[in-house]
Tab-separated table of C-alpha atoms in Angstrom:
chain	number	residue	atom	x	y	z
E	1	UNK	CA	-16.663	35.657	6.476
E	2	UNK	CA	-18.411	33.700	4.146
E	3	UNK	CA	-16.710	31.510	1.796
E	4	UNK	CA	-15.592	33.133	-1.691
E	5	UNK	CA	-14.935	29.989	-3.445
E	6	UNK	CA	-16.237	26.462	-3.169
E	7	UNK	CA	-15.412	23.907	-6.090
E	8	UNK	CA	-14.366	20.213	-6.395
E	9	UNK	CA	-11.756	18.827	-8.912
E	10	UNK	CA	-9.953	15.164	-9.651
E	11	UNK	CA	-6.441	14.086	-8.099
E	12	UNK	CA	-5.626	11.315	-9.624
E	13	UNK	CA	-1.583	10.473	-9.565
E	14	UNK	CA	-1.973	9.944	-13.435
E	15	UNK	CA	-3.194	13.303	-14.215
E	16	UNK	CA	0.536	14.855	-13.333
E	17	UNK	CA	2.015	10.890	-13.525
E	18	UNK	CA	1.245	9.678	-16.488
E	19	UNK	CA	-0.136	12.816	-18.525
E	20	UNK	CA	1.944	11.484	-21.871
E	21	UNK	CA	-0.185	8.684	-21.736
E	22	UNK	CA	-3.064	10.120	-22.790
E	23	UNK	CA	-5.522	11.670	-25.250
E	24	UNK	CA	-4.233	15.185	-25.799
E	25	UNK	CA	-7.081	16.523	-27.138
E	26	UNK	CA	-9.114	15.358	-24.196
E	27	UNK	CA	-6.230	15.897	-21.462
E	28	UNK	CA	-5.627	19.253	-23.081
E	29	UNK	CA	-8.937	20.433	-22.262
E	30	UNK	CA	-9.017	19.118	-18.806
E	31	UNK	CA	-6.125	21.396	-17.639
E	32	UNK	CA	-7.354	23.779	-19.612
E	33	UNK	CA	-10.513	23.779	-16.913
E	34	UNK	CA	-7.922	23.606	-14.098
E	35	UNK	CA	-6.352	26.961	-15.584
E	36	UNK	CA	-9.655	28.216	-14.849
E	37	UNK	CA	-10.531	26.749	-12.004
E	38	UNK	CA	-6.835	28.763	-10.837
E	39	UNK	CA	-8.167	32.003	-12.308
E	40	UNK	CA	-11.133	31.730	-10.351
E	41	UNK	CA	-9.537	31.104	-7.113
E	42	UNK	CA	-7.377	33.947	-7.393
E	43	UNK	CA	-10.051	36.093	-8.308
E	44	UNK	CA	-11.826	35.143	-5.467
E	45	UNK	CA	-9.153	37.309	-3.230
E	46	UNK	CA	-9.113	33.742	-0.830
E	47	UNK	CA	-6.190	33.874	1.861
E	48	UNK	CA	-6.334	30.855	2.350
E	49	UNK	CA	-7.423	27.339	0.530
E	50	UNK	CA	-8.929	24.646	2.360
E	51	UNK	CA	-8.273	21.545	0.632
E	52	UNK	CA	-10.920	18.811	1.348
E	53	UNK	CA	-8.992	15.099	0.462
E	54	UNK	CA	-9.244	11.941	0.728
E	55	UNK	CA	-6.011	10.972	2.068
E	56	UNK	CA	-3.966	7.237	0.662
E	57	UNK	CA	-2.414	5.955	3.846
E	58	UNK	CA	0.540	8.404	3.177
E	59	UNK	CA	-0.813	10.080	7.031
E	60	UNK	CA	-3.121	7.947	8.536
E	61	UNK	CA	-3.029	4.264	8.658
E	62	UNK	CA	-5.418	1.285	10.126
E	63	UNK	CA	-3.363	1.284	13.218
E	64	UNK	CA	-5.322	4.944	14.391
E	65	UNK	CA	-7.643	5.843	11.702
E	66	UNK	CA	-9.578	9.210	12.205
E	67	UNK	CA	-13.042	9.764	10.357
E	68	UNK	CA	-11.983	13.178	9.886
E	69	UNK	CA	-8.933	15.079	10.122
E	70	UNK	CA	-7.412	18.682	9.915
E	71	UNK	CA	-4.143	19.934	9.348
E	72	UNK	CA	-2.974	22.255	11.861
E	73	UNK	CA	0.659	22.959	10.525
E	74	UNK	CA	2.680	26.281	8.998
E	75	UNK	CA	4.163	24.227	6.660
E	76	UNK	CA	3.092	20.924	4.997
E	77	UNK	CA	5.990	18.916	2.570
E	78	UNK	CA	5.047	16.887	-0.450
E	79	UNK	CA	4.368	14.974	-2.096
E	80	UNK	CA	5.522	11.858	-0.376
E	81	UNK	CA	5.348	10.068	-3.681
E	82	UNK	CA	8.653	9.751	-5.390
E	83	UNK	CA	8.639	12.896	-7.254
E	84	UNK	CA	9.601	10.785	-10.925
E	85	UNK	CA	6.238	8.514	-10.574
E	86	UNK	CA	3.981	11.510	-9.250
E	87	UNK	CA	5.553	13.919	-12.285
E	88	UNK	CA	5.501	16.828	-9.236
E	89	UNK	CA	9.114	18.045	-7.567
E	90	UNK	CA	9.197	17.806	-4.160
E	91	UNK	CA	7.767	21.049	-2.570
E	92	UNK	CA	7.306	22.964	0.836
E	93	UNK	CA	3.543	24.363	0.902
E	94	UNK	CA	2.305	27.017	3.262
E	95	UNK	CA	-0.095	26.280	5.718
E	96	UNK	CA	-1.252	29.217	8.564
E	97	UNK	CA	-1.413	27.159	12.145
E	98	UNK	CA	-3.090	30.167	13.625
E	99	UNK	CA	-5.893	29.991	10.992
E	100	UNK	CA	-6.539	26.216	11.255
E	101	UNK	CA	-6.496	26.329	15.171
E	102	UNK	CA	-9.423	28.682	14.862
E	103	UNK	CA	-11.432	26.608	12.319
E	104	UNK	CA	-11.062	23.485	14.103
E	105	UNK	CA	-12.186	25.274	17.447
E	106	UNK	CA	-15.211	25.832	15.416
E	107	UNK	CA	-16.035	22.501	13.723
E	108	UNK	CA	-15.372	20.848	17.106
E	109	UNK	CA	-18.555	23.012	18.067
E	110	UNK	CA	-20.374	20.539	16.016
E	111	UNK	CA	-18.080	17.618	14.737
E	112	UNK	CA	-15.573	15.637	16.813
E	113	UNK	CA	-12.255	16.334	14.468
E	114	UNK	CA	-8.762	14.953	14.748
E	115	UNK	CA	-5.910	17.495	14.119
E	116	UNK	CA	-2.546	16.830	12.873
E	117	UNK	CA	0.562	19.116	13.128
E	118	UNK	CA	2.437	16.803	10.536
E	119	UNK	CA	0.939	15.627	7.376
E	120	UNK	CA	3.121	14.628	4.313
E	121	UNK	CA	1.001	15.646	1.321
E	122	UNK	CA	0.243	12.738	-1.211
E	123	UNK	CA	-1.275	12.935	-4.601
E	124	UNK	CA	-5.094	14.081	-3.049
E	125	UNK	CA	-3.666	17.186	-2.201
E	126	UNK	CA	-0.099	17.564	-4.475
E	127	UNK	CA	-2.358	17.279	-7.899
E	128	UNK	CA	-4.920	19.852	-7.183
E	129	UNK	CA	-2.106	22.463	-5.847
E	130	UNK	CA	0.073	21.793	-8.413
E	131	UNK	CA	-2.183	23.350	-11.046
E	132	UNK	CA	-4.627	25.615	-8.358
E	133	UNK	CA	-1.562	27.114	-6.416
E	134	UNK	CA	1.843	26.518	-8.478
E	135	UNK	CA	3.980	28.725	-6.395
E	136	UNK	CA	2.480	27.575	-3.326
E	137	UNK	CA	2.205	31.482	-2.482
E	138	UNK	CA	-1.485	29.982	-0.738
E	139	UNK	CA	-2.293	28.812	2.449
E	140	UNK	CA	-3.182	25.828	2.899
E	141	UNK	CA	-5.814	23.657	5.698
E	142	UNK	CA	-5.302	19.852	4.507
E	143	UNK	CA	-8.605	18.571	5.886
E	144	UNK	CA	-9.225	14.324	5.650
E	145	UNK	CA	-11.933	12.272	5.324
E	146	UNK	CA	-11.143	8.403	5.426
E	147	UNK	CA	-12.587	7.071	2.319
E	148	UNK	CA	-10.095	4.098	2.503
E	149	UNK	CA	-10.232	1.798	4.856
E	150	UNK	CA	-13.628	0.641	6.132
E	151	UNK	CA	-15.809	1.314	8.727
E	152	UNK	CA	-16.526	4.353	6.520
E	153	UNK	CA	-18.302	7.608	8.438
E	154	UNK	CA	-21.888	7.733	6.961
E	155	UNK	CA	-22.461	10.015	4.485
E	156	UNK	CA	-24.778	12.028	7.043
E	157	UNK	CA	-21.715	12.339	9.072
E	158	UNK	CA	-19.862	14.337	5.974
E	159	UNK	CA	-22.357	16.378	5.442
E	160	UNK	CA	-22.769	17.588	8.742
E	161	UNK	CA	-18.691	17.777	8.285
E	162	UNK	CA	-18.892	19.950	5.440
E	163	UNK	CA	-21.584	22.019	7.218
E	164	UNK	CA	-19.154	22.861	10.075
E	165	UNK	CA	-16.328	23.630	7.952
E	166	UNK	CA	-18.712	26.393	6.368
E	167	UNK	CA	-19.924	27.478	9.396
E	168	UNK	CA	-15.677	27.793	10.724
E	169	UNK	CA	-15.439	29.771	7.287
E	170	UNK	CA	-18.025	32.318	8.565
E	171	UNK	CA	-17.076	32.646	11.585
E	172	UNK	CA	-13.163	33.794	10.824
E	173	UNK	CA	-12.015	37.128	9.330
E	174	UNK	CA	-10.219	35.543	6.711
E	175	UNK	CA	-11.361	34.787	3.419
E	176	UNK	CA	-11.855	31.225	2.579
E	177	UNK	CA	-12.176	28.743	-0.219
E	178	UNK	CA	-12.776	25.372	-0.198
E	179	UNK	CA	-11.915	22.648	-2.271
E	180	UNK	CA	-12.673	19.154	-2.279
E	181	UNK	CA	-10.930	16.631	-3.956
E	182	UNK	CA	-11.240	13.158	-4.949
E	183	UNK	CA	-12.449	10.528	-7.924
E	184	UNK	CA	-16.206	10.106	-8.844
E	185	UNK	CA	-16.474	6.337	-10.163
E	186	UNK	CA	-13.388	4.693	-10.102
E	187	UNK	CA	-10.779	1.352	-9.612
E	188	UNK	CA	-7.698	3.066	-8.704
E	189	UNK	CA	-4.706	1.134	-8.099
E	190	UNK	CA	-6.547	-2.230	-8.890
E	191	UNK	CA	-6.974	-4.396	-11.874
E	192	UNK	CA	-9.975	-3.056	-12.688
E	193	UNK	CA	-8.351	0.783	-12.788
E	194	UNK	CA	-9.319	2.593	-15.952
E	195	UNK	CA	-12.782	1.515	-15.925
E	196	UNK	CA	-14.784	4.432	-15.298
E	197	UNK	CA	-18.797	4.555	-14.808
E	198	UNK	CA	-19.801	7.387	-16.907
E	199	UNK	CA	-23.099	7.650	-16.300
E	200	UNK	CA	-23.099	7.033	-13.043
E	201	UNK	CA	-20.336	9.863	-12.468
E	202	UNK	CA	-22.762	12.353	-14.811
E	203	UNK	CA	-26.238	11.424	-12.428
E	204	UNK	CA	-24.022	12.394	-9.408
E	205	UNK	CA	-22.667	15.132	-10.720
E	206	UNK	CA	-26.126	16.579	-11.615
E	207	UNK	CA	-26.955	16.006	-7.681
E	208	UNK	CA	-23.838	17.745	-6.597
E	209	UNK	CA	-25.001	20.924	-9.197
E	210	UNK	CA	-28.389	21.188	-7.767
E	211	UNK	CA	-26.761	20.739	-4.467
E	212	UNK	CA	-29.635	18.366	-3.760
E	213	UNK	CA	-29.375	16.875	-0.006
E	214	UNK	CA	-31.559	14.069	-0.243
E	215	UNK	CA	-30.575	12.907	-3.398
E	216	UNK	CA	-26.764	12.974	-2.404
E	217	UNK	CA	-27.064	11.040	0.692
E	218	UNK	CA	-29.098	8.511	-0.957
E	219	UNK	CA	-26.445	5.935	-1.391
E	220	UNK	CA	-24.847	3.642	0.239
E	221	UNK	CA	-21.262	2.024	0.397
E	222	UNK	CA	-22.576	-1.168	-0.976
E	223	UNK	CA	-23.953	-0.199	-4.142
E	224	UNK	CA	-21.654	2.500	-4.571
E	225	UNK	CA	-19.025	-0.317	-4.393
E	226	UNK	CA	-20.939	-1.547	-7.411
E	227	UNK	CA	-21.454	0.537	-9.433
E	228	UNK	CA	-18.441	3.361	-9.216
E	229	UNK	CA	-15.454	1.096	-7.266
E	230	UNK	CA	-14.029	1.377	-3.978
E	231	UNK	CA	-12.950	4.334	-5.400
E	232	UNK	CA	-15.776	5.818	-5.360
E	233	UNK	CA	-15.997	6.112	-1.702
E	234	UNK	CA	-14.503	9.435	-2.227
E	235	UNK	CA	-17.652	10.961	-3.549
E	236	UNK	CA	-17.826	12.142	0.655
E	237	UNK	CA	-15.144	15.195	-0.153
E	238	UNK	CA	-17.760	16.324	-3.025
E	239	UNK	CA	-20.512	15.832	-0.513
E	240	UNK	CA	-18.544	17.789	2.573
E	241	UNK	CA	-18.227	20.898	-0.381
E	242	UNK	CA	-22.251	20.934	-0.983
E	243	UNK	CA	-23.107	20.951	3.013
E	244	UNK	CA	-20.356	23.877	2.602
E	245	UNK	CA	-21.928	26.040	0.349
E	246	UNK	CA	-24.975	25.795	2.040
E	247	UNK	CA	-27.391	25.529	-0.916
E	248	UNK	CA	-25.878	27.327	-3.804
E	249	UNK	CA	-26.076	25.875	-7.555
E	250	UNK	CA	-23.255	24.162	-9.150
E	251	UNK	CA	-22.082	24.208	-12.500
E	252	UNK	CA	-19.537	21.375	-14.357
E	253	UNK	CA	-16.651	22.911	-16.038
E	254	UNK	CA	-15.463	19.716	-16.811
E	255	UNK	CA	-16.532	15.879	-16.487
E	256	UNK	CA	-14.816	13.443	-19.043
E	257	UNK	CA	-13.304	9.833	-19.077
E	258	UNK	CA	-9.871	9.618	-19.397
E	259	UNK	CA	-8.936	6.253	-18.415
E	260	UNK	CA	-5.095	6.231	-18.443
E	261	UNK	CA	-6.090	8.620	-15.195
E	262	UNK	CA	-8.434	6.221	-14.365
E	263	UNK	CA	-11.310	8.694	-13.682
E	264	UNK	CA	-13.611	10.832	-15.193
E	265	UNK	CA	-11.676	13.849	-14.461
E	266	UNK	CA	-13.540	16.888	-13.438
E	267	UNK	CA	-13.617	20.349	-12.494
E	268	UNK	CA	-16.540	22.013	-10.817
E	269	UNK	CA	-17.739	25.094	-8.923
E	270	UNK	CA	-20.684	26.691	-7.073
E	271	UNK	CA	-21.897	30.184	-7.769
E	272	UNK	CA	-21.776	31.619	-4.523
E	273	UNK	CA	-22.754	34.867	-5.335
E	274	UNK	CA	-25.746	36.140	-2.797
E	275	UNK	CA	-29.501	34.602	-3.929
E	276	UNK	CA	-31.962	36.404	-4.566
E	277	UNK	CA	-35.203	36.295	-2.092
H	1	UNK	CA	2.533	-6.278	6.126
H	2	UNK	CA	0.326	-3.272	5.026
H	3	UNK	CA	1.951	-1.733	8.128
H	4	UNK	CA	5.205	-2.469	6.738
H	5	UNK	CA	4.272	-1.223	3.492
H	6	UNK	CA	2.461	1.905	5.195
H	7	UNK	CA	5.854	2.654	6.687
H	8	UNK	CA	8.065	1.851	4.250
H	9	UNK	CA	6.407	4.445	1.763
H	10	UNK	CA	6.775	6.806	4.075
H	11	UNK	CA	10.464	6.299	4.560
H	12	UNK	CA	13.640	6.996	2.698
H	13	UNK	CA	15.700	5.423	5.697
H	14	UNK	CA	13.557	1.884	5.294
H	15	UNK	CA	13.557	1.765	1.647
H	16	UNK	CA	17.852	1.818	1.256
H	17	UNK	CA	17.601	-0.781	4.318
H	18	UNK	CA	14.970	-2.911	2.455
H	19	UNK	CA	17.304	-2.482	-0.514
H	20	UNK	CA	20.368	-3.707	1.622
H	21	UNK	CA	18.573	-6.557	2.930
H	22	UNK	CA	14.710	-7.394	2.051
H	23	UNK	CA	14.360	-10.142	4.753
H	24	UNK	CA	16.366	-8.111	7.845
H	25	UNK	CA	13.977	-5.241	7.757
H	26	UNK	CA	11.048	-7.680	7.886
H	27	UNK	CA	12.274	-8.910	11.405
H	28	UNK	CA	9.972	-6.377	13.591
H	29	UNK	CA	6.621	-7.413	11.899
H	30	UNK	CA	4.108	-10.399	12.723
H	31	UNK	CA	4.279	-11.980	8.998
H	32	UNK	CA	3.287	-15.325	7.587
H	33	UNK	CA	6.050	-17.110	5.481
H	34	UNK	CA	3.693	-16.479	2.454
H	35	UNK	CA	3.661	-12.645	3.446
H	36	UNK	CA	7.343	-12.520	3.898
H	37	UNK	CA	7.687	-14.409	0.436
H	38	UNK	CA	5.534	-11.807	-1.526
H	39	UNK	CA	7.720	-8.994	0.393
H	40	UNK	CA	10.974	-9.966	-0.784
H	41	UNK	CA	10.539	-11.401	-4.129
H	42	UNK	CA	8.234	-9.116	-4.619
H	43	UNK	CA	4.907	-10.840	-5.679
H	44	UNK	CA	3.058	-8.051	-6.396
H	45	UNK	CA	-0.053	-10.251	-7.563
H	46	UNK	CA	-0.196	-12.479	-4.070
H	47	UNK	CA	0.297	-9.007	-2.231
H	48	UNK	CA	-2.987	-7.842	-3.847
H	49	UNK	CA	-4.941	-11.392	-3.688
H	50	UNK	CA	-3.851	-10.945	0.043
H	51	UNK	CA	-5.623	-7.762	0.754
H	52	UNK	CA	-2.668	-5.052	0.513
H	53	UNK	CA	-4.798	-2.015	-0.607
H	54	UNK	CA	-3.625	-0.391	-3.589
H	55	UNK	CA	-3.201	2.629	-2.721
H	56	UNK	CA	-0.489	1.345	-0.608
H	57	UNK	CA	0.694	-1.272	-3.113
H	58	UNK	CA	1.211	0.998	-6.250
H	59	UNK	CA	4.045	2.739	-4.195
H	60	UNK	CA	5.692	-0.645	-3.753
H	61	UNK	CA	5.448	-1.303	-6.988
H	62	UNK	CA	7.223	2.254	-8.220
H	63	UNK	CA	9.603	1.781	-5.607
H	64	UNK	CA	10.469	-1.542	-7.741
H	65	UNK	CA	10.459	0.568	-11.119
H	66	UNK	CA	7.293	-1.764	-12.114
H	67	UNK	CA	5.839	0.668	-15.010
H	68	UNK	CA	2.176	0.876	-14.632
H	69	UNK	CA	0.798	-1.345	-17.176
H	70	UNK	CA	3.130	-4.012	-15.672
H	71	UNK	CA	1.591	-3.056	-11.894
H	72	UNK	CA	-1.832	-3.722	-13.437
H	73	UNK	CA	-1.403	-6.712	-15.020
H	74	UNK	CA	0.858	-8.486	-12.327
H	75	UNK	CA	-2.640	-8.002	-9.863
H	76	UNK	CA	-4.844	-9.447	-12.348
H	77	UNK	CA	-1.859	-12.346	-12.795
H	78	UNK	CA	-1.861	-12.554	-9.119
H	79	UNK	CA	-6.005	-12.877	-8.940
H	80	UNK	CA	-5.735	-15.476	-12.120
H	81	UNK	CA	-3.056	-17.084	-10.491
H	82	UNK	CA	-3.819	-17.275	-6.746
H	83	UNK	CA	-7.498	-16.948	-6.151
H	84	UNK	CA	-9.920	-14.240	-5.632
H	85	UNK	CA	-8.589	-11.129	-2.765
H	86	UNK	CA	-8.917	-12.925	0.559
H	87	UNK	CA	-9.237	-9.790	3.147
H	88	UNK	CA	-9.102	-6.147	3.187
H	89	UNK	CA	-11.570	-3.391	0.847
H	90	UNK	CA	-11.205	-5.585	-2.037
H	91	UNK	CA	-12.271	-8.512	-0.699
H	92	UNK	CA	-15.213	-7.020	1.351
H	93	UNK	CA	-18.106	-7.391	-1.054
H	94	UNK	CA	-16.136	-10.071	-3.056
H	95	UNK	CA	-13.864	-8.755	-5.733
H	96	UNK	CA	-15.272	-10.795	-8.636
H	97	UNK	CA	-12.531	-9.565	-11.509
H	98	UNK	CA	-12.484	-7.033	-14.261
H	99	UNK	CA	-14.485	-9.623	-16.496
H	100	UNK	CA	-17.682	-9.327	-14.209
H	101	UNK	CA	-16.920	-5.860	-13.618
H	102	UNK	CA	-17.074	-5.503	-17.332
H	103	UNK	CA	-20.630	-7.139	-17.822
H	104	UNK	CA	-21.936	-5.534	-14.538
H	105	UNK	CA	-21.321	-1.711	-16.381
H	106	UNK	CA	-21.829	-2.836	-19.834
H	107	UNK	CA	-18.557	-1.865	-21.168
H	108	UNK	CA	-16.074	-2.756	-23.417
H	109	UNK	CA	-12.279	-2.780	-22.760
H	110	UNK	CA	-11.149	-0.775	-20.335
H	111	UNK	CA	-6.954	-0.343	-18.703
């Protein structure tokens, strides 16, 4: 059926890892939009979360790199961070095998996927759940796109991703929401982490809302290098949730700087409530 | 040596062996005598100026107890000290430092 939720949020490591570090009153009000972003999804009535991230080389590595990936597992461990530097306990997560077999049946239709019956969760997936799903009581489909390590798939090719992974959504019985997850403008892990491109992050953000196709796809990896970091590769999970909701309006519950987390960290959603004609 | 790196995040078993003995674990890899330096001592700086991504990198660096501030300013040591990155995502449109990145956004400061 068609999806009941679709939203995007940060994952940085420091938002769990290093949450003493920073502003209160602006950190406060950041998980203060995740608490929301939790009511939402539960209000939804989803049975199951899929969980668009952009993986870290905890899973897939340079030696068999796959453009995109899904999770085909009944449970998924995490995070594979030591659980002191992440500031998240180790957990088991549920995933639904049955469930992701059928999706990636469908997105095949469409997309050539790679599926994975083990995948150790790392901070792009941990983060979100542990504030969207803290007693891991929802399924979860861990779906990849490489945003690490270069040749990157065009940002065409997530789109037409995210596209199939609505149309899988529609076509099972199940109710599904879909998350994606990842940094806007951002250094991570590199000398340069903490610097954040504000305005940049706001003008993409304001193409994500109006769910504008054109306007999202027009970048490239060399000036997104640039001007938001390689981090910023990672924009493709926001892009993948767009081409999901299949035209529906966004609104930003949250888009702020916090450098100790070296992002601007954010919480978004689209209204995905029928259109009028 | 990101493939070590890759691995050795992944593993529990590898990290006590790399504990017991830093240069025996490094036996099954294809590594320059810089690399293997950088491994064991651990350089973090020369292991960034040499292309290790950091998303692979900052584990090594927790595994090593380096607190995060010290992590971030042993790469921009390591760039100061050794040269600009020579390979890898870093390196691919030339990693110029945080000084140009500063001027390039027009901001001050920064982590």
């Amino acid at each position: 059926m068609p999806l009941v939720y679709a939203g995007v949020c940060s994952h940085a490591p420091g938002i769990t890892g290093r949450k003493h570090l920073a502003d209160p009153e602006v950190s406060d009000a950041f998980y203060a939009a995740f608490d929301d972003m939790r009511s939402d999804l539960e209000t939804s009535g989803a049975e199951a979360v899929i969980v668009i991230a952009a993986e870290h080389f905890a899973n897939f590595f340079m030696n068999n790199m796959p453009s995109f990936a899904i999770g085909m597992a009944d449970f998924y461990d995490g995070p594979i961070e030591d659980s002191g530097w992440l500031g998240i306990d180790k957990f088991k997560a549920p995933g639904n095998r049955d469930l992701s077999q059928r999706l990636i049946a469908e997105v095949m239709q469409t997309v050539d996927v790679a599926y994975a019956e083990e995948w150790l969760f790392d901070h792009g997936i941990a983060v979100p759940l542990h504030f969207l799903t803290p007693q891991f009581d929802l399924p979860v489909i861990p779906v990849n796109i490489n945003c690490q390590g270069p040749p990157l798939t065009p940002l065409h090719r997530a789109w037409a991703f995210g596209e199939a992974l609505g149309r899988a959504a529609d076509a099972v019985p199940e109710k599904i929401a879909i998350i994606g997850t990842g940094g806007i403008s951002h250094w991570p892990a590199t000398p340069d982490s903490g610097r954040i491109n504000y305005e940049w992050d706001l003008d993409f953000m304001d193409r994500w809302c109006r769910n504008d196709r054109d306007a999202l796809l027009d970048y490239d990896d060399l000036n997104v290098y640039a001007d938001a970091g390689q981090g910023g590769f990672e924009i493709r999970t926001f892009m993948a949730v767009s081409a999901a909701a299949g035209g529906a309006q966004g609104t930003v519950h949250f888009c702020e700087p916090i450098p100790i987390f070296a992002v601007s960290c954010t919480v978004a959603s689209y209204d995905l409530s029928p259109q009028e004609a | 040596m990101q493939k070590f790196l890759y691995e050795l995040n992944r593993s529990p078993q590898l990290q006590s062996d790399y504990a017991a003995d830093r240069h025996a674990v490094l036996q099954p890899y294809t590594l320059t005598d810089e690399e293997v330096a950088a491994l064991t001592e651990p350089d973090v700086g020369k292991l960034y100026v040499l292309g290790v991504n950091g998303q692979i990198l900052m584990h090594f660096a927790a595994l090593h107890q380096i607190e995060w501030q010290d992590y971030l300013q042993q790469m921009r040591d390591g760039v100061e000290s050794y040269g600009p990155v020579r390979e890898g995502v870093y390196a691919m449109t030339g990693y110029e430092g945080t000084r140009a990145h500063s001027e390039s956004l027009g901001q001050e400061g920064g982590i």
